[in-house]
Short mmCIF file of C-alpha atoms in Angstrom, two decimals:
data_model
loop_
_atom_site.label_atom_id
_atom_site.label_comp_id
_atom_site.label_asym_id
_atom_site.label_seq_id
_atom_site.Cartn_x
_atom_site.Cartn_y
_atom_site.Cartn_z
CA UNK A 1 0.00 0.00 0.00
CA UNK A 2 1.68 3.07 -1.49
CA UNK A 3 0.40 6.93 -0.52
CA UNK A 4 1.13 9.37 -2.73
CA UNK A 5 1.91 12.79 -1.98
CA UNK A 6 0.73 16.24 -3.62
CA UNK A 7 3.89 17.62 -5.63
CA UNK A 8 6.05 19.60 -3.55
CA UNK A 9 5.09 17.93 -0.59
CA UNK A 10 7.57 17.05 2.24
CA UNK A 11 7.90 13.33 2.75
CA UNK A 12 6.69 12.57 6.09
CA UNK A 13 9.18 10.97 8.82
CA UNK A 14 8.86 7.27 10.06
CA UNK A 15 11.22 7.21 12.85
CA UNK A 16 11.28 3.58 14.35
CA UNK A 17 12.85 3.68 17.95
CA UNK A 18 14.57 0.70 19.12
CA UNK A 19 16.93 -0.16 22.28
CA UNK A 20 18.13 -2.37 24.86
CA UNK A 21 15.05 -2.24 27.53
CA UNK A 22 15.87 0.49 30.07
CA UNK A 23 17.93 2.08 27.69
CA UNK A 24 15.80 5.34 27.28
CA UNK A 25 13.07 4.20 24.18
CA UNK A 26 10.27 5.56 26.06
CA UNK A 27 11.89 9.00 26.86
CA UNK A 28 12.57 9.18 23.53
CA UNK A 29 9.11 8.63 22.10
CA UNK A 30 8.03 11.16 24.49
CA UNK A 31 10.29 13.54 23.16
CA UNK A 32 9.15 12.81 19.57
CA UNK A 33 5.44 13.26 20.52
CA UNK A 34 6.41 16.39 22.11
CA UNK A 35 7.45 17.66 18.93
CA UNK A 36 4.62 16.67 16.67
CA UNK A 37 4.95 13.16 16.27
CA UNK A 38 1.99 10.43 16.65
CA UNK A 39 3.82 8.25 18.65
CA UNK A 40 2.99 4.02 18.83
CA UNK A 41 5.05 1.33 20.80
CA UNK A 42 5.27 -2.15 20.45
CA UNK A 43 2.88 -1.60 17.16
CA UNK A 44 2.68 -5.01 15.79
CA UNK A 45 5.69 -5.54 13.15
CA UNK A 46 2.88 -6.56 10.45
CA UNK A 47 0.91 -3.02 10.49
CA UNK A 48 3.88 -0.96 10.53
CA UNK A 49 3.70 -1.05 6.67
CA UNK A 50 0.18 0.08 6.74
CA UNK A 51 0.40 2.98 9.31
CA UNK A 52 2.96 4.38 7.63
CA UNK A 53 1.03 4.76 4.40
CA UNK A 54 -1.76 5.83 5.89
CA UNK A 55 -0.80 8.16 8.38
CA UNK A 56 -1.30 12.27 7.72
CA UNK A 57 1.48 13.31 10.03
CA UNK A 58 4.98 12.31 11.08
CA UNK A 59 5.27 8.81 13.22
CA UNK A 60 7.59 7.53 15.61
CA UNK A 61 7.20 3.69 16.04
CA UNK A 62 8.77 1.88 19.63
CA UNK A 63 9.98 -1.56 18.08
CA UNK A 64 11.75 -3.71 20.82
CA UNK A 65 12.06 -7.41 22.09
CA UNK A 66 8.35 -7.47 23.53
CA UNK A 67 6.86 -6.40 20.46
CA UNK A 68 4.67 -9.19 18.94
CA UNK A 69 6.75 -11.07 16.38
CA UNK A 70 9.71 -9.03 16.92
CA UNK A 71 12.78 -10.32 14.90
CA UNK A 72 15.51 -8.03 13.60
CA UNK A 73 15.63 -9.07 10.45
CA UNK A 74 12.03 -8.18 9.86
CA UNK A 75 12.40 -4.35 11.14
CA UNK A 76 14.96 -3.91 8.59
CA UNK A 77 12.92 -5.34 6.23
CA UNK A 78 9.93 -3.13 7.23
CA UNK A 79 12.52 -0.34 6.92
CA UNK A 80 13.61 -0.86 3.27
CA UNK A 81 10.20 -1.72 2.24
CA UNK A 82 9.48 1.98 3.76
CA UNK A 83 12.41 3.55 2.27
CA UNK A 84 11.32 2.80 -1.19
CA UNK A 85 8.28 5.08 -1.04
CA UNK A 86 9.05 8.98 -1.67
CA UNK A 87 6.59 10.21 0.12
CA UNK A 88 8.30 8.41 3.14
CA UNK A 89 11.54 9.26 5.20
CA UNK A 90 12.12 6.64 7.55
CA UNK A 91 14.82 6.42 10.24
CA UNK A 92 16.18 3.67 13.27
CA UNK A 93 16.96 5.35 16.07
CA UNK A 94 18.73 2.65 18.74
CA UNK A 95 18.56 3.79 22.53
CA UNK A 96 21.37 1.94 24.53
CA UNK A 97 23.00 2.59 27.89
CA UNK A 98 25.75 0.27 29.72
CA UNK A 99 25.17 -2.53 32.01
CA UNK A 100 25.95 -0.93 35.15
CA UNK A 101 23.26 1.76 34.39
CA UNK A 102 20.38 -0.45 33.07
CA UNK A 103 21.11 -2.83 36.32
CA UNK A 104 20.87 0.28 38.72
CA UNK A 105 17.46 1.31 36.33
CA UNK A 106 15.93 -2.03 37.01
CA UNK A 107 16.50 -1.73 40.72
CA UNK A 108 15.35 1.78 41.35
CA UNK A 109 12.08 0.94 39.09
CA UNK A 110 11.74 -2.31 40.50
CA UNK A 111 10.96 -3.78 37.07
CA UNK A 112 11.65 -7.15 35.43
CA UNK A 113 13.37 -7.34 32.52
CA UNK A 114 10.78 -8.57 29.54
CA UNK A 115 13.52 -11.49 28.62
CA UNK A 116 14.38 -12.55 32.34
CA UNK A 117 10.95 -12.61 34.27
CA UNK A 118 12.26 -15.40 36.54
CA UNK A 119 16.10 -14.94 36.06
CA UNK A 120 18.75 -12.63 36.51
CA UNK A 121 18.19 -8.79 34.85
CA UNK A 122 22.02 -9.47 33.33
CA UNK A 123 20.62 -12.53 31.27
CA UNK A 124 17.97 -10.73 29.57
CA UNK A 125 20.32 -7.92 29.10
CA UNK A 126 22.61 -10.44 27.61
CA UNK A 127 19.72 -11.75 25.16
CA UNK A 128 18.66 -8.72 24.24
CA UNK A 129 21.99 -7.01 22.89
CA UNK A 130 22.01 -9.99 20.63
CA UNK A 131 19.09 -10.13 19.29
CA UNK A 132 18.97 -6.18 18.33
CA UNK A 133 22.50 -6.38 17.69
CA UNK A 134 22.05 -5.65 13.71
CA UNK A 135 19.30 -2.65 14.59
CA UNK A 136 22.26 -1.55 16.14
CA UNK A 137 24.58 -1.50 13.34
CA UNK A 138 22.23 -0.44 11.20
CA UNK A 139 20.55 2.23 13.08
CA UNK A 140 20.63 5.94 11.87
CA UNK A 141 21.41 6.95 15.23
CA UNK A 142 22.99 5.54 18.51
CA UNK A 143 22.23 7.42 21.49
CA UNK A 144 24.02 5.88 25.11
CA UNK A 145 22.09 7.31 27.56
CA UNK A 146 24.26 6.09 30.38
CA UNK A 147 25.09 9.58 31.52
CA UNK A 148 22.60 11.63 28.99
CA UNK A 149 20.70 14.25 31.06
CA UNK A 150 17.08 13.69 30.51
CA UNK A 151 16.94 17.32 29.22
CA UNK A 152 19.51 16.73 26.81
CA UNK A 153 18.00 13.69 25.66
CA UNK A 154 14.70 15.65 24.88
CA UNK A 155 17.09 18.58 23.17
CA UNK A 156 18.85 16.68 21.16
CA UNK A 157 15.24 15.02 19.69
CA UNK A 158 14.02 17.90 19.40
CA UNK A 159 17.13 19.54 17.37
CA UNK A 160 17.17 16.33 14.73
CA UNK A 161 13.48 15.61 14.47
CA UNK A 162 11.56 18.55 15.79
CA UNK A 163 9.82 21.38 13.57
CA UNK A 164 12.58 23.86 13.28
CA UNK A 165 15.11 21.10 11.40
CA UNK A 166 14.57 21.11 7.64
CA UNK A 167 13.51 17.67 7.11
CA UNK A 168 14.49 17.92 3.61
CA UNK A 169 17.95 19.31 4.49
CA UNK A 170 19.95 15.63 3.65
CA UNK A 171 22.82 17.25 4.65
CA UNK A 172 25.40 15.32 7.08
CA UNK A 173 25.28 16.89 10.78
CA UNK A 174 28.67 16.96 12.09
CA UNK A 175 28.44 17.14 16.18
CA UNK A 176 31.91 18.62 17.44
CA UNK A 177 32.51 18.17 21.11
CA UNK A 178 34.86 19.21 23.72
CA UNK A 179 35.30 16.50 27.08
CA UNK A 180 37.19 15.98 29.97
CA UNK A 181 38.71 12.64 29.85
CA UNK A 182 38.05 12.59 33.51
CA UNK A 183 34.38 11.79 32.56
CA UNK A 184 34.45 9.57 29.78
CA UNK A 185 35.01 9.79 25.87
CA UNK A 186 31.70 10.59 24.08
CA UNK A 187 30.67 7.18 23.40
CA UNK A 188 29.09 8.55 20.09
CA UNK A 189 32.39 9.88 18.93
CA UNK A 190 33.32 8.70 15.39
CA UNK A 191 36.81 10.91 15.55
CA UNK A 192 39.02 11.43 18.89
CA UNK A 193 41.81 13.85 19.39
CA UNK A 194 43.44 14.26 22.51
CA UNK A 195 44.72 18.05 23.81
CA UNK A 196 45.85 17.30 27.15
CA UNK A 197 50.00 17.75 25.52
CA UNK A 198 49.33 21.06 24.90
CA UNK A 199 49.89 24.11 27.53
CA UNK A 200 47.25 24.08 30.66
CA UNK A 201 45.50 27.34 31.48
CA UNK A 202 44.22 25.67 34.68
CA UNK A 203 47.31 26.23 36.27
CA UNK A 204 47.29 30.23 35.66
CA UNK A 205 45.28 31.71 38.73
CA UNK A 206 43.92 34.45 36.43
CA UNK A 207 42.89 31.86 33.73
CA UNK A 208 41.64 29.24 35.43
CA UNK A 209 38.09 30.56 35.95
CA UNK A 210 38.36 31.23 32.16
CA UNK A 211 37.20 28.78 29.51
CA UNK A 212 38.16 28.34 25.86
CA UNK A 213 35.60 29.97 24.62
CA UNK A 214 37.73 33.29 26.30
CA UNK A 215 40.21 35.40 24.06
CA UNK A 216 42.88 35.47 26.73
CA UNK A 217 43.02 31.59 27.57
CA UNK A 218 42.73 30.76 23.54
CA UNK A 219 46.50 33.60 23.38
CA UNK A 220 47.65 31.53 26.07
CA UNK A 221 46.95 27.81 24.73
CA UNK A 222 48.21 29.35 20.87
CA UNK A 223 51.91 30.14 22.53
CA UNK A 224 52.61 26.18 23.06
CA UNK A 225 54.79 25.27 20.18
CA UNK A 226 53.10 21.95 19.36
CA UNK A 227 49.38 23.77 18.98
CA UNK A 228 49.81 25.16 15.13
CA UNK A 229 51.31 22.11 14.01
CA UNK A 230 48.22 19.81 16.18
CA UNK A 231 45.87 21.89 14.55
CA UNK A 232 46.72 21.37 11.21
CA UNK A 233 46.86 18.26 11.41
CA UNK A 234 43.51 18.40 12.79
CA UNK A 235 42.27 19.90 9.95
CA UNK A 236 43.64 18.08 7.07
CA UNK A 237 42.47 14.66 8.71
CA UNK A 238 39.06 16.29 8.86
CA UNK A 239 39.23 17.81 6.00
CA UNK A 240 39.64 14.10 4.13
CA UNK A 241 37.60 12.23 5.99
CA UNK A 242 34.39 14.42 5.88
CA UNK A 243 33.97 14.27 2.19
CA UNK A 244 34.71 10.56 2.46
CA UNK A 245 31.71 10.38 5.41
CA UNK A 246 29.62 12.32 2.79
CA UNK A 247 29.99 10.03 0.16
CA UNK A 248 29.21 7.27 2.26
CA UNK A 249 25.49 8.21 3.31
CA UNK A 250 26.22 8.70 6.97
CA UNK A 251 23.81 11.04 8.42
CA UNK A 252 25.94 11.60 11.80
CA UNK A 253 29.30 12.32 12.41
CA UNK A 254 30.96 13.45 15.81
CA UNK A 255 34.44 14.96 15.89
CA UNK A 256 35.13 14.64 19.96
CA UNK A 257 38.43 16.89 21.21
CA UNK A 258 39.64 16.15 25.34
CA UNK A 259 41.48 17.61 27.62
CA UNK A 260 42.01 16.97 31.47
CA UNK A 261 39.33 19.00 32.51
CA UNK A 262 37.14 19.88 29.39
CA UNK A 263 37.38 23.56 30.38
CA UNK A 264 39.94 25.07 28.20
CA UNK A 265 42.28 23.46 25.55
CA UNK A 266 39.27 21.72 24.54
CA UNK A 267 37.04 24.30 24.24
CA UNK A 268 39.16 26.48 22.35
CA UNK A 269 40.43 23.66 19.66
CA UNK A 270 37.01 22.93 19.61
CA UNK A 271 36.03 26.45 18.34
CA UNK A 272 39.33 26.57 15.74
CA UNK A 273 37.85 23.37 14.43
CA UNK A 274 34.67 24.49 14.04
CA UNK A 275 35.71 27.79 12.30
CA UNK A 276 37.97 26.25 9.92
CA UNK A 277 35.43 23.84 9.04
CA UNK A 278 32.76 26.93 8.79
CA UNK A 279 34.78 28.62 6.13
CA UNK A 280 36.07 25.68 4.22
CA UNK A 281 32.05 25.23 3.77
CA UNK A 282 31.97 29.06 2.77
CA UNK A 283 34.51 28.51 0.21
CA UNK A 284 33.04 25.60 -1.40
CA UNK A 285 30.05 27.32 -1.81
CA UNK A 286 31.58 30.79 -3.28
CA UNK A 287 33.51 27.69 -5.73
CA UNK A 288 30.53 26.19 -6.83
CA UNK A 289 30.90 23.35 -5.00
CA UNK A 290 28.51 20.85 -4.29
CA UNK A 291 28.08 17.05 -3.11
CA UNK A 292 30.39 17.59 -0.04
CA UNK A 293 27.76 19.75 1.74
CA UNK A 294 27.24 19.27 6.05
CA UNK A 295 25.58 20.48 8.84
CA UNK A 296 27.49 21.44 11.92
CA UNK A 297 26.96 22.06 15.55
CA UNK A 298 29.16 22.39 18.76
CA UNK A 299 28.70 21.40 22.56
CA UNK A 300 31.33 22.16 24.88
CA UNK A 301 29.92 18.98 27.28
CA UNK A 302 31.74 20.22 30.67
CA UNK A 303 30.88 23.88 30.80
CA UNK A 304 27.93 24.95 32.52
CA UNK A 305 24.71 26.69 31.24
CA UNK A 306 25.88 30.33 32.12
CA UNK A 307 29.17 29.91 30.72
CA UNK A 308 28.46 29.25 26.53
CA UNK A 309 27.64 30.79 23.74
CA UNK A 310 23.74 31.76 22.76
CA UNK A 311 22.88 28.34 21.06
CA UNK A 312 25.22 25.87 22.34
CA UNK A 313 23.74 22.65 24.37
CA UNK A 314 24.72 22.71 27.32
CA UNK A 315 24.35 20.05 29.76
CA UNK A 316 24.44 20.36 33.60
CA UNK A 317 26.47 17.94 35.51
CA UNK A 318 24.54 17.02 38.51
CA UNK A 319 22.57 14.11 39.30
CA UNK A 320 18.58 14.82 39.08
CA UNK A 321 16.52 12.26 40.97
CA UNK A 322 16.32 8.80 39.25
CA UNK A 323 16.60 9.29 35.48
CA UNK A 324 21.74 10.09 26.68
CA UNK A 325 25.30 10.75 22.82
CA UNK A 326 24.61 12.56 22.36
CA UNK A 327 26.24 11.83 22.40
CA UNK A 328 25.68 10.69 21.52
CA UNK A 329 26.27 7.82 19.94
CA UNK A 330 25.65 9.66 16.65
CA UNK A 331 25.85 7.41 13.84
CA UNK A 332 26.09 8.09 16.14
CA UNK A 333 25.11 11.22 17.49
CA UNK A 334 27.22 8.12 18.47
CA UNK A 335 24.69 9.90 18.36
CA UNK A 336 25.42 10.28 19.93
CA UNK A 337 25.26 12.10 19.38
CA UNK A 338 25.26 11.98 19.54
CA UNK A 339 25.44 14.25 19.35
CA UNK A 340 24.68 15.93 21.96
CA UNK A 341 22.72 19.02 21.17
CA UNK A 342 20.63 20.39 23.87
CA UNK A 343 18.82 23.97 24.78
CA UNK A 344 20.63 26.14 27.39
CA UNK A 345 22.09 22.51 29.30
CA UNK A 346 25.52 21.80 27.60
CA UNK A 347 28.23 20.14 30.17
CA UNK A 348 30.74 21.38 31.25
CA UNK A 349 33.53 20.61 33.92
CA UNK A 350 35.48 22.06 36.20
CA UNK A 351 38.86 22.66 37.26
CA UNK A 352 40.93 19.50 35.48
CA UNK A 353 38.63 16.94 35.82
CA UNK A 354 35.08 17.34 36.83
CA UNK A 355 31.90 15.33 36.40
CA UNK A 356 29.52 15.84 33.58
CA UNK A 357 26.38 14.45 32.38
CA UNK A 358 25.08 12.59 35.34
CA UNK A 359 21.67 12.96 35.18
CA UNK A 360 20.49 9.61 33.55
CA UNK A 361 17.84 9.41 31.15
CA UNK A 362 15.39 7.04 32.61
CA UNK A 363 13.27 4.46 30.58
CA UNK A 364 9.45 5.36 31.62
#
């Protein structure tokens, strides 16, 4: 059953959300519906076909173990069956979080886990990462919310899927983040670099309440005579791989940059990367160029709301009752995400080394 659409019509989005069980699916379909989307879960696999082609407005579908005849190989199928009608832009979204979280999930919520009713929560975790294991490497997105902020879980939905986004825009999003090691890599990160070599401005008293994102500390981190020479190199990786991401279809891509504390040297390589990647775009375009076209955005993860830029995500690092990469696992956006993108809540540390994200995303 094919729809057709009036001419000029946007195709209308089909996002299928998948997961480990506690890993966040829920939150994220709440997030979707938030932002226009007639949300189902555990929709039988047979009438996903036929809701899509019937439906007026955007859909996001829950698809997990407990969904009646649920088989991995069948989603994809559903998917690719979807994907050949124009009027249709489907997408898998796969919600994850580590072991340690979804075991500390189950025991706050007091849940079983839908594969383990009379066992152990770690076997149906077990039996569940297997059989979603190829919705996983297959999915559009990967978001870990092991340490995702429930507010930056809803942000960063609301940034890819919401109304403002140009749902016709095709274009790669490139998520470029700045970390402390301290607190984890960005699980979602498809490119690492590591800054912590390079010259500290947290042992300056007049710099270290500074961040990157400040004039004085970026003069200070530019005098180390390995920074030119990092950055370049920086940039020409990036500059081959993107095109190369590009022509492969990926719709995510994170570029992650560390530092001890995420506060400075980060930050501010974080910011050169993003400007030389903003004006290599500008030149391609004043060239004529086009195929190699992406979207980018930048979170500095351990700063805190008051401290960034008008439009950065920024995430606050403190635990928030019982509750997402964003990071983002892009491609994550892992996303991871991915990318992380959030409203005013973009993390940030403190001092060399200080805790970020740890407001979980809980599975409702």
């Amino acid at each position: 059953m094919t729809q057709t659409r009036p001419p000029g019509a946007d195709p209308r989005r089909i996002v299928v959300v998948s997961g480990l069980s506690g890993g966040g699916k829920a939150s994220i379909l709440h997030a979707l519906e938030d932002v226009g989307y007639d949300a189902v879960d555990n929709l039988p696999l047979g009438l996903v076909e036929d809701l899509a082609a019937c439906a007026d407005r955007d859909i996001a579908l829950g698809v997990d173990a407990r969904t009646r005849g649920f088989d991995a190989d069948v989603v994809l199928d559903t998917l690719a069956n979807l994907r050949r009608n124009p009027a249709l832009l489907p997408e898998l979204i796969y919600a994850w979080a580590d072991e340690a979280t979804l075991l500390r999930r189950y025991t706050e919520t007091r849940r079983r886990h839908p594969l383990a009713p009379r066992g152990r929560v770690t076997e149906g975790i077990e039996i569940e990462q297997e059989l979603t294991a190829p919705l996983r490497e297959s999915a559009n997105l990967i978001i870990d919310t092991s340490e995702l902020p429930l507010a930056s879980l809803r942000h960063l939905i609301e940034q890819r899927f919401g109304p403002s986004g140009d749902k016709l825009d095709a274009r790669m999003m490139v998520s470029l983040i700045s970390f402390a090691y301290g607190k984890g890599l960005p699980k979602e990160a498809d490119l690492v670099f590591d800054a912590r070599f390079l010259r500290n401005p947290h042992y300056d008293p007049m710099l270290r309440p500074r961040t990157g994102l400040d004039p004085e500390v970026g003069a200070y981190i530019r005098e180390d005579q390995g920074f030119e020479a990092y950055l370049s190199r920086i940039t020409d990786l990036v500059d081959l791989v993107l095109p190369r991401f590009v022509h492969e279809g990926k719709k995510y891509a994170t570029i992650a940059i560390g530092c001890t504390g995420g506060r400075h040297r980060s930050v501010y390589m974080v910011e050169c990367l993003a400007a030389h990647m903003a004006s290599r775009l500008t030149a391609m375009h004043a060239g004529g160029e086009s195929g190699l076209d992406w979207r980018q955005t930048v979170t500095h993860r351990e700063l805190r709301p008051g401290e960034a830029r008008p439009g950065e995500l920024t995430v606050q690092g403190q635990t928030e009752g019982a509750p997402h990469k964003e990071a983002l696992t892009g491609g994550a956006l892992s996303g991871a995400l991915r990318a992380p993108e959030t409203t005013g809540n973009d993390v940030r540390s403190d001092g060399d080394g200080q805790k970020t994200t740890s407001i979980q995303a809980q599975e409702a």
